[in-house]
PDB file of C-alpha atoms (C1' of nucleotides) in Angstrom:
ATOM      1  CA  UNK A   3      -2.997  13.515   4.005  1.00 71.00           C
ATOM      2  CA  UNK A   4      -2.239  13.655   0.358  1.00 94.00           C
ATOM      3  CA  UNK A   5      -4.975  13.799  -2.260  1.00 97.00           C
ATOM      4  CA  UNK A   6      -4.462  13.431  -6.005  1.00 97.00           C
ATOM      5  CA  UNK A   7      -2.579  16.740  -6.574  1.00 97.00           C
ATOM      6  CA  UNK A   8      -0.159  16.031  -3.725  1.00 97.00           C
ATOM      7  CA  UNK A   9       0.454  12.447  -4.825  1.00 97.00           C
ATOM      8  CA  UNK A  10       1.001  13.637  -8.406  1.00 97.00           C
ATOM      9  CA  UNK A  11       3.514  16.210  -7.169  1.00 96.00           C
ATOM     10  CA  UNK A  12       5.347  13.512  -5.216  1.00 96.00           C
ATOM     11  CA  UNK A  13       5.344  11.249  -8.296  1.00 97.00           C
ATOM     12  CA  UNK A  14       6.909  13.957 -10.467  1.00 96.00           C
ATOM     13  CA  UNK A  15       9.480  14.862  -7.838  1.00 96.00           C
ATOM     14  CA  UNK A  16      10.587  11.273  -7.241  1.00 96.00           C
ATOM     15  CA  UNK A  17      10.780  10.620 -10.979  1.00 97.00           C
ATOM     16  CA  UNK A  18      13.256  13.485 -11.214  1.00 96.00           C
ATOM     17  CA  UNK A  19      15.225  12.572  -8.098  1.00 96.00           C
ATOM     18  CA  UNK A  20      15.475   8.773  -8.181  1.00 97.00           C
ATOM     19  CA  UNK A  21      14.621   7.834 -11.766  1.00 96.00           C
ATOM     20  CA  UNK A  22      17.107   5.199 -13.038  1.00 97.00           C
ATOM     21  CA  UNK A  23      18.644   4.799  -9.586  1.00 98.00           C
ATOM     22  CA  UNK A  24      19.311   1.235  -8.467  1.00 98.00           C
ATOM     23  CA  UNK A  25      18.306  -0.115  -5.047  1.00 98.00           C
ATOM     24  CA  UNK A  26      21.319  -1.529  -3.201  1.00 98.00           C
ATOM     25  CA  UNK A  27      19.507  -2.291   0.053  1.00 97.00           C
ATOM     26  CA  UNK A  28      16.032  -2.243   1.594  1.00 97.00           C
ATOM     27  CA  UNK A  29      15.348  -2.072   5.334  1.00 96.00           C
ATOM     28  CA  UNK A  30      12.463  -1.270   7.698  1.00 97.00           C
ATOM     29  CA  UNK A  31      11.743  -0.670  11.357  1.00 96.00           C
ATOM     30  CA  UNK A  32       7.958  -1.198  11.267  1.00 96.00           C
ATOM     31  CA  UNK A  33       6.864  -4.207   9.283  1.00 95.00           C
ATOM     32  CA  UNK A  34       3.061  -3.780   9.000  1.00 96.00           C
ATOM     33  CA  UNK A  35       3.606  -1.071   6.347  1.00 97.00           C
ATOM     34  CA  UNK A  36       4.806  -3.862   4.053  1.00 96.00           C
ATOM     35  CA  UNK A  37       1.855  -5.793   2.700  1.00 93.00           C
ATOM     36  CA  UNK A  38       4.165  -8.320   1.045  1.00 91.00           C
ATOM     37  CA  UNK A  39       6.214 -11.130   2.571  1.00 87.00           C
ATOM     38  CA  UNK A  40       9.059  -9.155   4.088  1.00 86.00           C
ATOM     39  CA  UNK A  41      11.918 -11.465   3.129  1.00 88.00           C
ATOM     40  CA  UNK A  42      10.784 -11.362  -0.460  1.00 92.00           C
ATOM     41  CA  UNK A  43      10.552  -7.594  -0.190  1.00 94.00           C
ATOM     42  CA  UNK A  44      14.252  -7.383   0.496  1.00 94.00           C
ATOM     43  CA  UNK A  45      15.639 -10.105  -1.751  1.00 96.00           C
ATOM     44  CA  UNK A  46      13.583  -9.131  -4.778  1.00 97.00           C
ATOM     45  CA  UNK A  47      14.125  -5.376  -4.600  1.00 97.00           C
ATOM     46  CA  UNK A  48      17.890  -5.335  -4.155  1.00 97.00           C
ATOM     47  CA  UNK A  49      19.565  -4.821  -7.500  1.00 98.00           C
ATOM     48  CA  UNK A  50      16.469  -3.438  -9.263  1.00 98.00           C
ATOM     49  CA  UNK A  51      16.307  -0.012 -10.898  1.00 98.00           C
ATOM     50  CA  UNK A  52      13.435   2.511 -10.719  1.00 98.00           C
ATOM     51  CA  UNK A  53      12.161   2.752 -14.316  1.00 98.00           C
ATOM     52  CA  UNK A  54       8.692   4.314 -14.440  1.00 98.00           C
ATOM     53  CA  UNK A  55       6.645   6.359 -11.980  1.00 98.00           C
ATOM     54  CA  UNK A  56       2.872   6.072 -12.331  1.00 98.00           C
ATOM     55  CA  UNK A  57      -0.131   7.185 -10.280  1.00 98.00           C
ATOM     56  CA  UNK A  58      -3.742   5.987 -10.131  1.00 98.00           C
ATOM     57  CA  UNK A  59      -6.012   8.034  -7.875  1.00 98.00           C
ATOM     58  CA  UNK A  60      -4.034   8.416  -4.652  1.00 98.00           C
ATOM     59  CA  UNK A  61      -1.843   5.348  -5.335  1.00 98.00           C
ATOM     60  CA  UNK A  62       1.765   5.582  -6.480  1.00 98.00           C
ATOM     61  CA  UNK A  63       3.102   2.815  -8.737  1.00 98.00           C
ATOM     62  CA  UNK A  64       6.860   2.516  -9.155  1.00 98.00           C
ATOM     63  CA  UNK A  65       7.898   0.127 -11.905  1.00 98.00           C
ATOM     64  CA  UNK A  66      11.323  -1.449 -11.534  1.00 98.00           C
ATOM     65  CA  UNK A  67      13.065  -4.103 -13.655  1.00 98.00           C
ATOM     66  CA  UNK A  68      10.794  -7.079 -12.966  1.00 98.00           C
ATOM     67  CA  UNK A  69       8.473  -5.852 -10.183  1.00 97.00           C
ATOM     68  CA  UNK A  70       6.247  -2.924  -9.238  1.00 97.00           C
ATOM     69  CA  UNK A  71       5.906  -1.182  -5.909  1.00 98.00           C
ATOM     70  CA  UNK A  72       2.371   0.043  -5.150  1.00 98.00           C
ATOM     71  CA  UNK A  73       2.302   2.643  -2.400  1.00 98.00           C
ATOM     72  CA  UNK A  74      -0.558   4.399  -0.601  1.00 98.00           C
ATOM     73  CA  UNK A  75       0.438   7.258   1.703  1.00 97.00           C
ATOM     74  CA  UNK A  76      -2.910   7.376   3.528  1.00 97.00           C
ATOM     75  CA  UNK A  77      -2.895  10.285   5.998  1.00 96.00           C
ATOM     76  CA  UNK A  78       0.742  11.072   6.720  1.00 95.00           C
ATOM     77  CA  UNK A  79       3.057   9.186   4.368  1.00 96.00           C
ATOM     78  CA  UNK A  80       6.018  11.200   3.016  1.00 95.00           C
ATOM     79  CA  UNK A  81       9.302  10.611   1.227  1.00 96.00           C
ATOM     80  CA  UNK A  82      12.712  12.087   1.893  1.00 95.00           C
ATOM     81  CA  UNK A  83      16.040  11.676   0.132  1.00 96.00           C
ATOM     82  CA  UNK A  84      18.778  11.727   2.722  1.00 96.00           C
ATOM     83  CA  UNK A  85      22.424  11.030   3.247  1.00 96.00           C
ATOM     84  CA  UNK A  86      22.995   7.707   5.064  1.00 97.00           C
ATOM     85  CA  UNK A  87      24.848   9.590   7.795  1.00 97.00           C
ATOM     86  CA  UNK A  88      21.645  11.434   8.820  1.00 96.00           C
ATOM     87  CA  UNK A  89      20.298   9.793  11.981  1.00 96.00           C
ATOM     88  CA  UNK A  90      17.185   7.737  11.307  1.00 97.00           C
ATOM     89  CA  UNK A  91      14.119   9.614  12.583  1.00 96.00           C
ATOM     90  CA  UNK A  92      11.542   7.962  14.823  1.00 95.00           C
ATOM     91  CA  UNK A  93       8.946   7.774  12.049  1.00 96.00           C
ATOM     92  CA  UNK A  94      11.182   6.817   9.134  1.00 97.00           C
ATOM     93  CA  UNK A  95       9.909   3.248   8.800  1.00 97.00           C
ATOM     94  CA  UNK A  96      11.274   2.076   5.439  1.00 97.00           C
ATOM     95  CA  UNK A  97      14.657   2.908   3.891  1.00 98.00           C
ATOM     96  CA  UNK A  98      15.867   2.142   0.362  1.00 98.00           C
ATOM     97  CA  UNK A  99      19.589   2.618  -0.139  1.00 98.00           C
ATOM     98  CA  UNK A 100      20.407   3.812  -3.677  1.00 98.00           C
ATOM     99  CA  UNK A 101      23.440   3.362  -5.881  1.00 97.00           C
ATOM    100  CA  UNK A 102      24.532   7.001  -5.543  1.00 96.00           C
ATOM    101  CA  UNK A 103      25.030   6.600  -1.790  1.00 94.00           C
ATOM    102  CA  UNK A 104      21.799   8.322  -0.849  1.00 97.00           C
ATOM    103  CA  UNK A 105      18.686   6.928   0.799  1.00 97.00           C
ATOM    104  CA  UNK A 106      15.008   7.118  -0.093  1.00 98.00           C
ATOM    105  CA  UNK A 107      13.238   7.161   3.269  1.00 97.00           C
ATOM    106  CA  UNK A 108       9.532   6.601   3.877  1.00 97.00           C
ATOM    107  CA  UNK A 109       8.235   8.622   6.831  1.00 96.00           C
ATOM    108  CA  UNK A 110       4.773   7.968   8.285  1.00 97.00           C
ATOM    109  CA  UNK A 111       3.811   9.296  11.714  1.00 96.00           C
ATOM    110  CA  UNK A 112       0.515   7.421  11.928  1.00 96.00           C
ATOM    111  CA  UNK A 113       1.724   4.234  10.199  1.00 97.00           C
ATOM    112  CA  UNK A 114      -1.395   4.020   8.028  1.00 97.00           C
ATOM    113  CA  UNK A 115       0.460   3.838   4.718  1.00 97.00           C
ATOM    114  CA  UNK A 116       1.112   0.674   2.731  1.00 97.00           C
ATOM    115  CA  UNK A 117       3.567  -0.804   0.232  1.00 97.00           C
ATOM    116  CA  UNK A 118       2.626  -3.767  -1.964  1.00 96.00           C
ATOM    117  CA  UNK A 119       5.222  -5.556  -4.053  1.00 97.00           C
ATOM    118  CA  UNK A 120       3.697  -6.950  -7.242  1.00 97.00           C
ATOM    119  CA  UNK A 121       5.811  -9.334  -9.302  1.00 96.00           C
ATOM    120  CA  UNK A 122       5.018  -7.782 -12.635  1.00 97.00           C
ATOM    121  CA  UNK A 123       5.702  -4.520 -14.444  1.00 97.00           C
ATOM    122  CA  UNK A 124       2.551  -4.780 -16.528  1.00 97.00           C
ATOM    123  CA  UNK A 125       0.135  -2.070 -15.397  1.00 97.00           C
ATOM    124  CA  UNK A 126      -2.936  -4.196 -16.133  1.00 96.00           C
ATOM    125  CA  UNK A 127      -1.546  -6.916 -13.892  1.00 96.00           C
ATOM    126  CA  UNK A 128      -0.703  -4.443 -11.144  1.00 97.00           C
ATOM    127  CA  UNK A 129      -4.161  -2.896 -11.277  1.00 97.00           C
ATOM    128  CA  UNK A 130      -5.858  -6.283 -11.284  1.00 96.00           C
ATOM    129  CA  UNK A 131      -4.029  -7.477  -8.170  1.00 95.00           C
ATOM    130  CA  UNK A 132      -4.488  -4.382  -5.995  1.00 96.00           C
ATOM    131  CA  UNK A 133      -7.349  -2.161  -4.735  1.00 96.00           C
ATOM    132  CA  UNK A 134      -6.570   0.093  -7.708  1.00 97.00           C
ATOM    133  CA  UNK A 135      -8.977  -2.095  -9.659  1.00 97.00           C
ATOM    134  CA  UNK A 136     -11.870  -0.615  -7.684  1.00 97.00           C
ATOM    135  CA  UNK A 137     -11.085   3.016  -8.487  1.00 97.00           C
ATOM    136  CA  UNK A 138     -13.487   5.075 -10.591  1.00 97.00           C
ATOM    137  CA  UNK A 139     -12.209   7.578 -13.186  1.00 97.00           C
ATOM    138  CA  UNK A 140     -10.251  10.648 -12.143  1.00 98.00           C
ATOM    139  CA  UNK A 141     -11.608  14.140 -12.901  1.00 98.00           C
ATOM    140  CA  UNK A 142      -8.421  14.809 -14.875  1.00 98.00           C
ATOM    141  CA  UNK A 143      -8.715  11.657 -16.986  1.00 97.00           C
ATOM    142  CA  UNK A 144      -8.922  12.183 -20.719  1.00 95.00           C
ATOM    143  CA  UNK A 145     -12.578  12.391 -21.672  1.00 92.00           C
ATOM    144  CA  UNK A 146     -13.921  12.519 -18.105  1.00 97.00           C
ATOM    145  CA  UNK A 147     -17.421  14.009 -18.051  1.00 97.00           C
ATOM    146  CA  UNK A 148     -20.547  14.253 -15.919  1.00 97.00           C
ATOM    147  CA  UNK A 149     -21.699  11.022 -17.552  1.00 97.00           C
ATOM    148  CA  UNK A 150     -19.077   9.168 -15.541  1.00 97.00           C
ATOM    149  CA  UNK A 151     -20.666  10.142 -12.228  1.00 97.00           C
ATOM    150  CA  UNK A 152     -24.311  10.417 -13.256  1.00 97.00           C
ATOM    151  CA  UNK A 153     -25.493   6.901 -12.449  1.00 97.00           C
ATOM    152  CA  UNK A 154     -23.739   6.490  -9.091  1.00 97.00           C
ATOM    153  CA  UNK A 155     -24.974   9.903  -7.957  1.00 97.00           C
ATOM    154  CA  UNK A 156     -28.568   9.242  -8.965  1.00 97.00           C
ATOM    155  CA  UNK A 157     -28.469   5.942  -7.096  1.00 96.00           C
ATOM    156  CA  UNK A 158     -27.353   7.458  -3.785  1.00 96.00           C
ATOM    157  CA  UNK A 159     -29.172   9.403  -1.102  1.00 96.00           C
ATOM    158  CA  UNK A 160     -26.022  10.315   0.836  1.00 97.00           C
ATOM    159  CA  UNK A 161     -24.491  13.804   0.995  1.00 97.00           C
ATOM    160  CA  UNK A 162     -22.667  14.914  -2.139  1.00 98.00           C
ATOM    161  CA  UNK A 163     -19.506  15.434  -0.110  1.00 97.00           C
ATOM    162  CA  UNK A 164     -19.591  11.763   0.887  1.00 97.00           C
ATOM    163  CA  UNK A 165     -19.937  10.736  -2.762  1.00 98.00           C
ATOM    164  CA  UNK A 166     -17.019  12.977  -3.805  1.00 98.00           C
ATOM    165  CA  UNK A 167     -14.846  11.173  -1.226  1.00 98.00           C
ATOM    166  CA  UNK A 168     -15.926   7.727  -2.449  1.00 98.00           C
ATOM    167  CA  UNK A 169     -13.087   6.500  -4.683  1.00 98.00           C
ATOM    168  CA  UNK A 170     -15.445   4.078  -6.430  1.00 97.00           C
ATOM    169  CA  UNK A 171     -17.586   7.021  -7.617  1.00 98.00           C
ATOM    170  CA  UNK A 172     -14.805   9.444  -8.616  1.00 98.00           C
ATOM    171  CA  UNK A 173     -11.150   8.997  -7.674  1.00 98.00           C
ATOM    172  CA  UNK A 174      -8.474  11.314  -6.339  1.00 98.00           C
ATOM    173  CA  UNK A 175     -10.604  13.752  -4.321  1.00 98.00           C
ATOM    174  CA  UNK A 176     -10.058  14.005  -0.555  1.00 97.00           C
ATOM    175  CA  UNK A 177     -11.349  16.139   2.273  1.00 97.00           C
ATOM    176  CA  UNK A 178      -9.826  19.474   1.239  1.00 97.00           C
ATOM    177  CA  UNK A 179     -10.730  19.419  -2.439  1.00 97.00           C
ATOM    178  CA  UNK A 180     -14.220  18.021  -1.769  1.00 98.00           C
ATOM    179  CA  UNK A 181     -15.005  21.185   0.229  1.00 98.00           C
ATOM    180  CA  UNK A 182     -13.534  23.417  -2.463  1.00 98.00           C
ATOM    181  CA  UNK A 183     -15.434  21.649  -5.248  1.00 98.00           C
ATOM    182  CA  UNK A 184     -18.742  22.014  -3.390  1.00 98.00           C
ATOM    183  CA  UNK A 185     -18.048  25.704  -2.841  1.00 98.00           C
ATOM    184  CA  UNK A 186     -17.191  26.413  -6.470  1.00 98.00           C
ATOM    185  CA  UNK A 187     -20.294  24.497  -7.501  1.00 98.00           C
ATOM    186  CA  UNK A 188     -22.451  26.593  -5.107  1.00 98.00           C
ATOM    187  CA  UNK A 189     -23.766  23.403  -3.527  1.00 98.00           C
ATOM    188  CA  UNK A 190     -24.240  22.690   0.168  1.00 97.00           C
ATOM    189  CA  UNK A 191     -22.008  19.683   0.970  1.00 97.00           C
ATOM    190  CA  UNK A 192     -24.978  17.924   2.591  1.00 97.00           C
ATOM    191  CA  UNK A 193     -27.153  18.048  -0.510  1.00 97.00           C
ATOM    192  CA  UNK A 194     -28.418  14.511  -1.166  1.00 97.00           C
ATOM    193  CA  UNK A 195     -26.919  13.164  -4.396  1.00 97.00           C
ATOM    194  CA  UNK A 196     -30.247  12.037  -5.768  1.00 96.00           C
ATOM    195  CA  UNK A 197     -31.690  15.524  -5.536  1.00 96.00           C
ATOM    196  CA  UNK A 198     -29.065  17.112  -7.791  1.00 97.00           C
ATOM    197  CA  UNK A 199     -30.217  18.465 -11.132  1.00 97.00           C
ATOM    198  CA  UNK A 200     -28.397  17.495 -14.296  1.00 97.00           C
ATOM    199  CA  UNK A 201     -26.961  20.995 -14.469  1.00 97.00           C
ATOM    200  CA  UNK A 202     -25.591  20.690 -10.923  1.00 97.00           C
ATOM    201  CA  UNK A 203     -23.952  17.362 -11.692  1.00 98.00           C
ATOM    202  CA  UNK A 204     -22.295  18.954 -14.713  1.00 97.00           C
ATOM    203  CA  UNK A 205     -21.051  21.781 -12.491  1.00 97.00           C
ATOM    204  CA  UNK A 206     -19.616  19.303  -9.983  1.00 97.00           C
ATOM    205  CA  UNK A 207     -17.716  17.345 -12.612  1.00 98.00           C
ATOM    206  CA  UNK A 208     -16.355  20.475 -14.312  1.00 98.00           C
ATOM    207  CA  UNK A 209     -15.246  22.005 -11.013  1.00 98.00           C
ATOM    208  CA  UNK A 210     -13.614  18.757  -9.911  1.00 98.00           C
ATOM    209  CA  UNK A 211     -11.447  18.929 -12.992  1.00 98.00           C
ATOM    210  CA  UNK A 212     -10.704  22.646 -12.567  1.00 98.00           C
ATOM    211  CA  UNK A 213      -9.771  22.397  -8.874  1.00 98.00           C
ATOM    212  CA  UNK A 214      -7.495  19.358  -9.202  1.00 98.00           C
ATOM    213  CA  UNK A 215      -5.765  20.758 -12.285  1.00 98.00           C
ATOM    214  CA  UNK A 216      -5.014  24.056 -10.606  1.00 98.00           C
ATOM    215  CA  UNK A 217      -3.845  22.307  -7.419  1.00 97.00           C
ATOM    216  CA  UNK A 218      -1.419  20.166  -9.438  1.00 97.00           C
ATOM    217  CA  UNK A 219      -0.093  23.311 -11.131  1.00 97.00           C
ATOM    218  CA  UNK A 220       0.611  24.764  -7.698  1.00 96.00           C
ATOM    219  CA  UNK A 221       2.264  21.619  -6.318  1.00 95.00           C
ATOM    220  CA  UNK A 222      -0.614  20.689  -3.982  1.00 95.00           C
ATOM    221  CA  UNK A 223      -1.827  22.155  -0.684  1.00 94.00           C
ATOM    222  CA  UNK A 224       0.241  22.504   2.482  1.00 91.00           C
ATOM    223  CA  UNK A 225      -1.958  23.266   5.487  1.00 87.00           C
ATOM    224  CA  UNK A 226      -0.795  20.805   8.087  1.00 78.00           C
ATOM    225  CA  UNK A 227       2.047  18.438   7.531  1.00 70.00           C
ATOM    226  CA  UNK A 228       2.137  17.808   3.793  1.00 74.00           C
ATOM    227  CA  UNK A 229       5.391  18.266   1.899  1.00 69.00           C
ATOM    228  CA  UNK A 230       6.196  16.650  -1.422  1.00 71.00           C
ATOM    229  CA  UNK A 231       9.757  15.439  -0.918  1.00 78.00           C
ATOM    230  CA  UNK A 232      12.466  16.915   1.296  1.00 72.00           C
ATOM    231  CA  UNK A 233      10.291  19.595   2.856  1.00 73.00           C
ATOM    232  CA  UNK A 234       9.010  21.195  -0.350  1.00 76.00           C
ATOM    233  CA  UNK A 235       5.592  22.769   0.246  1.00 87.00           C
ATOM    234  CA  UNK A 236       2.628  23.180  -2.100  1.00 91.00           C
ATOM    235  CA  UNK A 237       1.052  26.572  -2.850  1.00 94.00           C
ATOM    236  CA  UNK A 238      -2.663  25.821  -3.325  1.00 95.00           C
ATOM    237  CA  UNK A 239      -3.408  26.727   0.318  1.00 94.00           C
ATOM    238  CA  UNK A 240      -3.459  30.377  -0.774  1.00 95.00           C
ATOM    239  CA  UNK A 241      -6.339  29.570  -3.133  1.00 96.00           C
ATOM    240  CA  UNK A 242      -8.583  27.833  -0.591  1.00 96.00           C
ATOM    241  CA  UNK A 243     -12.038  29.402  -0.474  1.00 97.00           C
ATOM    242  CA  UNK A 244     -13.538  27.546   2.493  1.00 97.00           C
ATOM    243  CA  UNK A 245     -11.484  24.598   3.741  1.00 96.00           C
ATOM    244  CA  UNK A 246      -9.887  25.352   7.103  1.00 95.00           C
ATOM    245  CA  UNK A 247     -11.497  28.824   7.231  1.00 95.00           C
ATOM    246  CA  UNK A 248     -13.926  28.294  10.131  1.00 95.00           C
ATOM    247  CA  UNK A 249     -15.257  31.599  11.516  1.00 93.00           C
ATOM    248  CA  UNK A 250     -13.467  33.595   8.826  1.00 94.00           C
ATOM    249  CA  UNK A 251     -15.402  35.715   6.295  1.00 95.00           C
ATOM    250  CA  UNK A 252     -16.343  34.084   3.007  1.00 96.00           C
ATOM    251  CA  UNK A 253     -14.051  35.408   0.267  1.00 96.00           C
ATOM    252  CA  UNK A 254     -17.102  36.176  -1.877  1.00 97.00           C
ATOM    253  CA  UNK A 255     -19.863  37.404   0.432  1.00 96.00           C
ATOM    254  CA  UNK A 256     -18.174  37.913   3.827  1.00 95.00           C
ATOM    255  CA  UNK A 257     -20.598  35.552   5.560  1.00 96.00           C
ATOM    256  CA  UNK A 258     -18.855  33.613   8.358  1.00 95.00           C
ATOM    257  CA  UNK A 259     -17.620  30.245   7.104  1.00 96.00           C
ATOM    258  CA  UNK A 260     -19.201  27.349   9.020  1.00 95.00           C
ATOM    259  CA  UNK A 261     -17.701  24.015  10.043  1.00 96.00           C
ATOM    260  CA  UNK A 262     -19.825  20.897  10.382  1.00 95.00           C
ATOM    261  CA  UNK A 263     -19.102  17.159  10.414  1.00 96.00           C
ATOM    262  CA  UNK A 264     -20.262  14.959   7.538  1.00 96.00           C
ATOM    263  CA  UNK A 265     -19.614  11.242   7.920  1.00 95.00           C
ATOM    264  CA  UNK A 266     -16.912  11.937  10.428  1.00 95.00           C
ATOM    265  CA  UNK A 267     -15.023  14.438   8.259  1.00 96.00           C
ATOM    266  CA  UNK A 268     -14.631  18.118   9.122  1.00 96.00           C
ATOM    267  CA  UNK A 269     -16.508  20.087   6.448  1.00 97.00           C
ATOM    268  CA  UNK A 270     -16.311  23.804   5.714  1.00 97.00           C
ATOM    269  CA  UNK A 271     -18.821  25.817   3.707  1.00 97.00           C
ATOM    270  CA  UNK A 272     -20.528  29.203   3.303  1.00 97.00           C
ATOM    271  CA  UNK A 273     -24.229  28.920   4.030  1.00 95.00           C
ATOM    272  CA  UNK A 274     -25.018  31.921   1.850  1.00 96.00           C
ATOM    273  CA  UNK A 275     -22.998  30.885  -1.222  1.00 97.00           C
ATOM    274  CA  UNK A 276     -23.955  27.221  -0.722  1.00 97.00           C
ATOM    275  CA  UNK A 277     -27.573  27.174   0.463  1.00 96.00           C
ATOM    276  CA  UNK A 278     -29.146  23.817   1.257  1.00 92.00           C
ATOM    277  CA  UNK A 279     -32.140  23.629  -1.006  1.00 81.00           C
ATOM    278  CA  UNK A 280     -35.020  23.418   1.410  1.00 68.00           C
ATOM    279  CA  UNK A 281     -36.299  20.199   0.370  1.00 55.00           C
ATOM    280  CA  UNK A 282     -39.647  20.407  -0.775  1.00 48.00           C
ATOM    281  CA  UNK A 283     -41.940  20.221  -3.443  1.00 41.00           C
ATOM    282  CA  UNK A 284     -44.627  20.407  -0.731  1.00 38.00           C
ATOM    283  CA  UNK A 285     -43.368  23.777   0.399  1.00 41.00           C
ATOM    284  CA  UNK A 286     -43.531  25.139  -3.104  1.00 40.00           C
ATOM    285  CA  UNK A 287     -47.020  23.823  -3.526  1.00 38.00           C
ATOM    286  CA  UNK A 288     -48.392  25.657  -0.505  1.00 33.00           C
TER     287      UNK A 288
ATOM    288  C1'  DC B  27     -26.193  -2.677  -3.036  1.00 70.93           C
ATOM    289  C1'  DT B  28     -25.923   1.434   0.100  1.00 70.93           C
ATOM    290  C1'  DT B  29     -24.894   3.570   4.562  1.00 70.93           C
ATOM    291  C1'  DG B  30     -22.703   4.821   8.805  1.00 70.93           C
ATOM    292  C1'  DC B  31     -19.424   3.900  12.175  1.00 70.93           C
ATOM    293  C1'  DG B  32     -15.409   2.040  14.678  1.00 70.93           C
ATOM    294  C1'  DA B  33     -10.665   0.700  13.908  1.00 70.93           C
ATOM    295  C1'  DC B  34      -6.079   1.514  12.525  1.00 70.93           C
ATOM    296  C1'  DC B  35      -1.861   5.029  14.887  1.00 70.93           C
ATOM    297  C1'  DT B  36       0.492   9.170  16.829  1.00 70.93           C
ATOM    298  C1'  DG B  37       0.862  14.001  17.558  1.00 70.93           C
ATOM    299  C1'  DT B  38      -1.159  18.554  18.107  1.00 70.93           C
ATOM    300  C1'  DT B  39      -4.743  21.771  19.274  1.00 70.93           C
ATOM    301  C1'  DG B  40      -8.568  23.855  21.593  1.00 70.93           C
ATOM    302  C1'  DG B  41     -11.702  24.438  25.263  1.00 70.93           C
ATOM    303  C1'  DC B  42     -12.671  24.353  30.079  1.00 70.93           C
TER     304       DC B  42
ATOM    305  C1'  DT C   3      -0.976  26.618  33.364  1.00 70.93           C
ATOM    306  C1'  DG C   4      -2.622  22.007  32.697  1.00 70.93           C
ATOM    307  C1'  DC C   5      -5.334  18.224  31.194  1.00 70.93           C
ATOM    308  C1'  DC C   6      -7.842  15.525  28.043  1.00 70.93           C
ATOM    309  C1'  DA C   7     -11.146  15.157  24.398  1.00 70.93           C
ATOM    310  C1'  DA C   8     -11.351  16.068  19.746  1.00 70.93           C
ATOM    311  C1'  DC C   9      -9.233  16.255  15.547  1.00 70.93           C
ATOM    312  C1'  DA C  10      -5.765  15.542  11.527  1.00 70.93           C
ATOM    313  C1'  DG C  11      -5.299  15.582   3.849  1.00 70.93           C
ATOM    314  C1'  DG C  12      -7.695   7.870   4.160  1.00 70.93           C
ATOM    315  C1'  DT C  13      -9.493   3.539   3.718  1.00 70.93           C
ATOM    316  C1'  DC C  14     -11.321  -0.957   5.307  1.00 70.93           C
ATOM    317  C1'  DG C  15     -14.387  -4.222   7.464  1.00 70.93           C
ATOM    318  C1'  DC C  16     -18.537  -4.991   9.503  1.00 70.93           C
ATOM    319  C1'  DA C  17     -23.437  -4.739  10.773  1.00 70.93           C
ATOM    320  C1'  DA C  18     -27.934  -3.142   9.559  1.00 70.93           C
TER     321       DA C  18
END
DNA sequence: CTTGCGACCTGTTGGC
DNA sequence: TGCCAACAGGTCGCAA
């Protein structure tokens, strides 16, 4: 469920709550989450201290003394800090006991999330040995501009929403923010990438930056099950213009917001504010 | 190389 | 009311 703003919020919260805490035990009840040899997972992590908390796209990177933990929350991954006396919930699959007698618990209803243990604290090494190496720039990266997405967009014929969700084109955007970015850019989410004008591509890149920045400021979006840590909700849901607003009036023009499916993802848009350019040169020539 | 789709899981929601 | 298909903030592997 979490996109870049939610993952960033989680990163900041965990840095505050468990920074410089030492792991005294590691345990799990569902092994497939661990993408590393499980015995190593336990023996290596015990005794190590959380030093740095990084994020790349939707990946979290925790750097400890001699290793790094690379975590992807996928659809439903969450963290909680709990007292060891709290009964373990059904979906709390991984538990790190900390040196202040509290537990960092990883909760994941759908079990899609992953944890990789990388035996290095060097970010270059970590990136090189994980799928992070395939990520494109983030809209909030220093110096990000339309030039970073120009070539991939011109090369594709797929819907712009599909390209916004492709982490090798631009990283950090997910289903909610893709809809919001298309709306702010006044572009129909099904517009083929290779039919965008230069000006439209500039609008998309600027709005990507604006939307993600504001969402981070508000601690992310809580519309279904997202919470940062310990049940803390985001506040960006109050700013949503189209996502999740099927059959409700557009906040700008009152036209009924439509829901369609693009590449298997629910997609919300206003057909008046985001008209699909009727394709043709031929039409104009008549 | 791009594109679309099923698979991975479980829980909730919406329509008949 | 009840049932079951569709859907939920993501990615990966595979076939065309």
